[in-house]
């Protein structure tokens, strides 16, 4: 006969399982099963509509190597990740340090203005920047014209050399405030006595940032960096889809938008799922590299 303590532990275990079960079921149904299905369908050729599916093995993956549009989409994705990540994280750290360490008048207002874009719908942000970049009535070209700088007017979303960077600016604007607030939270928890002691030793504000602030929020930076890289892949797809559709001539195409076109527009569902597998592997590899590159002993105060 089970003792009361054993029955209590068993009852607690069943209660915890009952609480976790709904979340586990949802995770399996909406995450595990679709992921497995993506891998499975990448080995087939299928239009997505007809009942005919044909197993082709690795043919979809070998086809990727000769697909110039896929290579270009991959290059665009990498370029956006590098540029947007470096600029967003750098500016977020810089602004968070200013907001935390400097006594600015109207600081809550600045923080509110910078944070607002992160709570807006990405489609709304795409609409805002599409209006800003409009060739005829956009604010940017209109301002340049008003300043008699007509030579600087551009077709921002129609120039193959500019369109990708125009999308990058929208991505930075959307993400900057959110990460700034996260870093402000971490910086606010650092004891003021550390800065006072370093100031007595003659440390400048820049030296304090690199010797005190950055090491003490490193774990926070490491976590947010990994999260940002993953979310930027999805964000780039939504903005590209809403602002440019991948044009002109594929110059702003990214991996997810190209996968969407192949699977749901060109009726090459199996090929699109092969691109999805590449995106999954690429995201996992980038996250692993970021985690390894930023690993260091955590500092405590």
XYZ file of C-alpha atoms in Angstrom:
301
model
C 0.000 0.000 0.000
C 1.423 3.399 -1.014
C 2.381 5.698 1.800
C 0.769 9.169 2.065
C 3.984 10.924 0.936
C 4.186 8.771 -2.197
C 0.505 9.348 -2.968
C 1.057 13.097 -2.525
C 3.985 13.127 -4.948
C 2.011 11.068 -7.463
C -0.933 13.444 -7.145
C 1.331 16.449 -7.662
C 2.845 14.827 -10.739
C -0.596 14.154 -12.237
C -1.667 17.724 -11.512
C 1.459 19.150 -13.211
C 0.913 16.819 -16.201
C -2.719 17.913 -16.473
C -1.623 21.569 -16.493
C 1.055 20.976 -19.118
C -0.963 18.685 -21.363
C -2.967 21.385 -23.229
C 0.212 23.326 -24.021
C 1.993 20.142 -25.124
C -0.896 19.175 -27.384
C -0.944 22.626 -29.000
C 2.842 22.552 -29.424
C 2.742 19.158 -31.123
C -0.218 20.002 -33.360
C 0.890 23.469 -34.463
C 4.700 23.175 -34.303
C 5.996 19.602 -34.469
C 3.529 18.191 -36.998
C 3.838 21.100 -39.506
C 7.650 21.030 -39.220
C 7.764 17.303 -39.897
C 5.370 17.791 -42.813
C 7.650 20.462 -44.334
C 10.581 18.041 -44.269
C 8.441 15.248 -45.714
C 7.004 17.314 -48.556
C 10.450 18.586 -49.567
C 11.090 15.133 -51.074
C 8.054 15.316 -53.362
C 7.008 17.266 -56.414
C 3.424 18.485 -56.069
C 1.449 21.444 -57.352
C -0.390 21.868 -54.068
C -3.794 21.303 -55.669
C -3.779 18.097 -57.679
C -3.915 14.665 -56.005
C -0.753 13.601 -57.846
C 2.403 13.609 -55.742
C 5.657 12.128 -56.979
C 8.626 11.227 -54.804
C 11.796 12.852 -56.200
C 14.232 12.401 -53.327
C 16.844 15.171 -53.187
C 16.021 16.604 -56.613
C 14.380 19.683 -55.092
C 17.550 20.451 -53.133
C 19.899 19.962 -56.078
C 17.647 22.249 -58.096
C 18.259 24.996 -55.552
C 21.948 25.108 -56.400
C 21.174 26.108 -59.996
C 18.390 28.545 -59.111
C 19.808 32.067 -59.470
C 16.721 33.633 -57.905
C 17.118 31.451 -54.821
C 20.797 32.394 -54.542
C 19.880 36.065 -54.811
C 17.154 35.713 -52.176
C 19.643 33.992 -49.883
C 22.178 36.799 -50.391
C 19.519 39.433 -49.691
C 18.493 37.648 -46.500
C 22.071 37.478 -45.234
C 22.693 41.137 -46.107
C 19.555 42.253 -44.276
C 20.373 40.143 -41.222
C 23.909 41.520 -40.940
C 23.081 45.181 -41.565
C 19.826 45.346 -39.610
C 21.193 43.377 -36.651
C 24.377 45.441 -36.319
C 22.620 48.796 -36.700
C 19.611 47.946 -34.517
C 21.593 46.405 -31.665
C 24.222 49.164 -31.776
C 21.684 51.997 -31.785
C 19.513 50.289 -29.140
C 22.515 49.978 -26.802
C 23.591 53.556 -27.474
C 20.131 55.036 -26.895
C 19.526 52.862 -23.821
C 22.813 54.060 -22.308
C 21.886 57.697 -22.942
C 18.373 57.253 -21.554
C 19.687 55.484 -18.462
C 22.879 57.407 -17.655
C 22.083 60.926 -18.856
C 19.562 63.220 -17.210
C 17.446 64.234 -20.174
C 14.375 66.415 -19.981
C 11.374 64.665 -21.461
C 12.985 61.244 -21.259
C 9.632 59.390 -20.876
C 8.396 61.094 -24.050
C 11.490 60.049 -26.016
C 11.125 56.492 -24.806
C 7.434 56.449 -25.753
C 8.092 57.835 -29.248
C 10.857 55.303 -29.904
C 8.815 52.395 -28.527
C 5.589 53.074 -30.459
C 6.725 51.454 -33.773
C 7.281 48.108 -32.024
C 3.591 47.849 -31.087
C 2.292 48.793 -34.519
C 1.271 46.169 -37.028
C 4.033 45.382 -39.500
C 1.558 45.979 -42.328
C 0.905 49.478 -40.965
C 4.649 50.133 -40.887
C 4.924 48.900 -44.467
C 2.147 51.290 -45.487
C 3.842 54.201 -43.689
C 7.187 53.622 -45.376
C 5.596 52.995 -48.748
C 4.026 56.441 -48.433
C 7.353 57.959 -47.370
C 9.143 56.389 -50.317
C 6.480 57.270 -52.896
C 8.194 58.665 -55.987
C 5.722 61.493 -56.636
C 4.012 62.348 -53.350
C 6.335 60.793 -50.768
C 7.668 62.831 -47.856
C 11.307 62.116 -48.681
C 11.204 63.207 -52.306
C 8.860 66.064 -51.429
C 11.294 67.362 -48.825
C 14.215 67.095 -51.237
C 12.244 69.005 -53.845
C 11.341 71.711 -51.333
C 15.040 72.089 -50.495
C 15.886 72.402 -54.212
C 17.728 69.081 -54.098
C 15.928 67.482 -57.014
C 19.080 65.640 -58.009
C 18.820 63.518 -54.864
C 15.251 62.380 -55.538
C 15.085 58.612 -56.039
C 12.663 55.857 -56.926
C 13.307 54.307 -53.529
C 11.290 51.119 -53.993
C 11.898 50.869 -57.731
C 15.676 51.108 -57.839
C 17.416 47.733 -57.637
C 20.363 49.315 -55.820
C 18.247 51.068 -53.165
C 15.189 48.918 -52.541
C 16.825 46.435 -50.160
C 18.270 49.210 -47.997
C 14.920 50.996 -48.001
C 13.379 47.841 -46.519
C 16.261 47.630 -44.017
C 15.475 51.126 -42.704
C 11.859 50.095 -42.086
C 13.027 46.997 -40.207
C 15.367 49.049 -38.023
C 12.673 51.614 -37.229
C 10.228 48.888 -36.228
C 12.624 47.042 -33.911
C 14.774 49.766 -32.360
C 12.495 50.931 -29.543
C 11.652 47.460 -28.286
C 15.264 46.439 -27.781
C 16.159 49.846 -26.377
C 13.590 49.349 -23.611
C 14.913 45.845 -22.897
C 18.458 47.157 -22.524
C 17.283 50.061 -20.398
C 15.733 47.567 -18.011
C 19.027 45.702 -17.682
C 21.098 48.876 -17.305
C 18.777 50.278 -14.642
C 19.549 47.316 -12.367
C 23.307 48.039 -12.305
C 24.311 49.613 -8.936
C 25.169 53.296 -9.181
C 28.098 52.728 -6.816
C 30.013 50.981 -9.615
C 29.817 54.071 -11.810
C 30.711 56.371 -8.927
C 33.800 54.308 -8.094
C 34.930 54.252 -11.721
C 34.368 58.018 -12.029
C 36.662 58.564 -9.062
C 39.305 56.567 -10.921
C 38.933 58.889 -13.899
C 36.886 56.641 -16.203
C 35.042 58.467 -18.969
C 31.434 57.720 -19.957
C 32.647 55.610 -22.876
C 35.019 53.659 -20.674
C 32.241 53.038 -18.144
C 29.993 51.706 -20.891
C 32.514 49.161 -22.184
C 33.983 48.201 -18.784
C 30.830 48.159 -16.633
C 27.566 48.421 -18.559
C 28.233 46.080 -21.458
C 29.767 43.196 -19.428
C 26.967 43.315 -16.843
C 24.155 43.173 -19.412
C 25.982 40.681 -21.635
C 23.599 37.791 -20.932
C 20.668 40.029 -21.769
C 22.395 41.132 -24.984
C 23.201 37.551 -25.923
C 19.594 36.404 -25.489
C 18.076 39.332 -27.358
C 20.602 38.998 -30.179
C 19.588 35.407 -30.839
C 15.915 36.301 -30.626
C 16.349 39.270 -32.973
C 18.137 37.255 -35.649
C 15.294 34.732 -35.657
C 12.546 37.352 -35.722
C 14.295 39.420 -38.410
C 13.903 36.542 -40.881
C 10.125 36.678 -40.410
C 9.993 40.484 -40.291
C 11.850 40.813 -43.577
C 9.283 38.551 -45.261
C 6.273 40.579 -44.102
C 7.798 43.933 -45.038
C 9.023 42.719 -48.415
C 5.677 41.123 -49.153
C 3.768 44.292 -48.232
C 6.144 46.922 -49.657
C 7.763 45.495 -52.784
C 6.494 41.974 -53.446
C 10.124 41.009 -53.992
C 10.655 43.455 -56.843
C 11.907 45.074 -58.841
C 13.103 42.005 -60.718
C 13.712 40.036 -57.512
C 16.149 42.600 -56.092
C 14.380 42.649 -52.697
C 13.406 38.976 -52.605
C 14.223 37.172 -49.343
C 14.136 33.477 -48.532
C 10.672 33.380 -46.985
C 9.072 35.476 -49.722
C 10.675 33.292 -52.392
C 9.458 30.172 -50.612
C 5.944 31.636 -50.479
C 5.984 32.404 -54.201
C 7.165 28.936 -55.145
C 4.767 27.081 -52.852
C 1.600 29.167 -53.180
C 1.959 31.230 -56.364
C 3.949 29.090 -58.789
C 2.282 25.835 -57.639
C 5.666 24.258 -56.816
C 4.751 23.170 -53.319
C 7.461 20.538 -52.932
C 10.136 22.930 -54.140
C 8.844 25.590 -51.775
C 9.071 23.163 -48.864
C 12.680 22.394 -49.835
C 13.370 26.118 -49.483
C 11.609 25.947 -46.109
C 14.006 23.220 -44.986
C 16.940 25.410 -46.017
C 15.472 28.307 -44.025
C 15.053 26.047 -40.990
C 18.662 24.833 -41.230
C 19.959 28.353 -41.876
C 18.115 29.804 -38.868
C 19.322 26.996 -36.615
C 22.917 27.424 -37.801
C 22.881 31.204 -37.351
C 21.426 30.858 -33.841
C 24.097 28.309 -32.967
C 26.884 30.530 -34.305
C 25.572 33.557 -32.410
C 25.291 31.531 -29.217
C 28.834 30.190 -29.563
C 30.341 33.529 -30.583
C 28.813 35.410 -27.641
C 29.477 32.808 -24.954
C 31.365 34.109 -21.921
C 31.343 33.790 -18.165
C 28.439 35.783 -16.667
C 29.429 38.653 -14.387
C 27.561 39.448 -11.205
C 27.435 42.488 -8.967
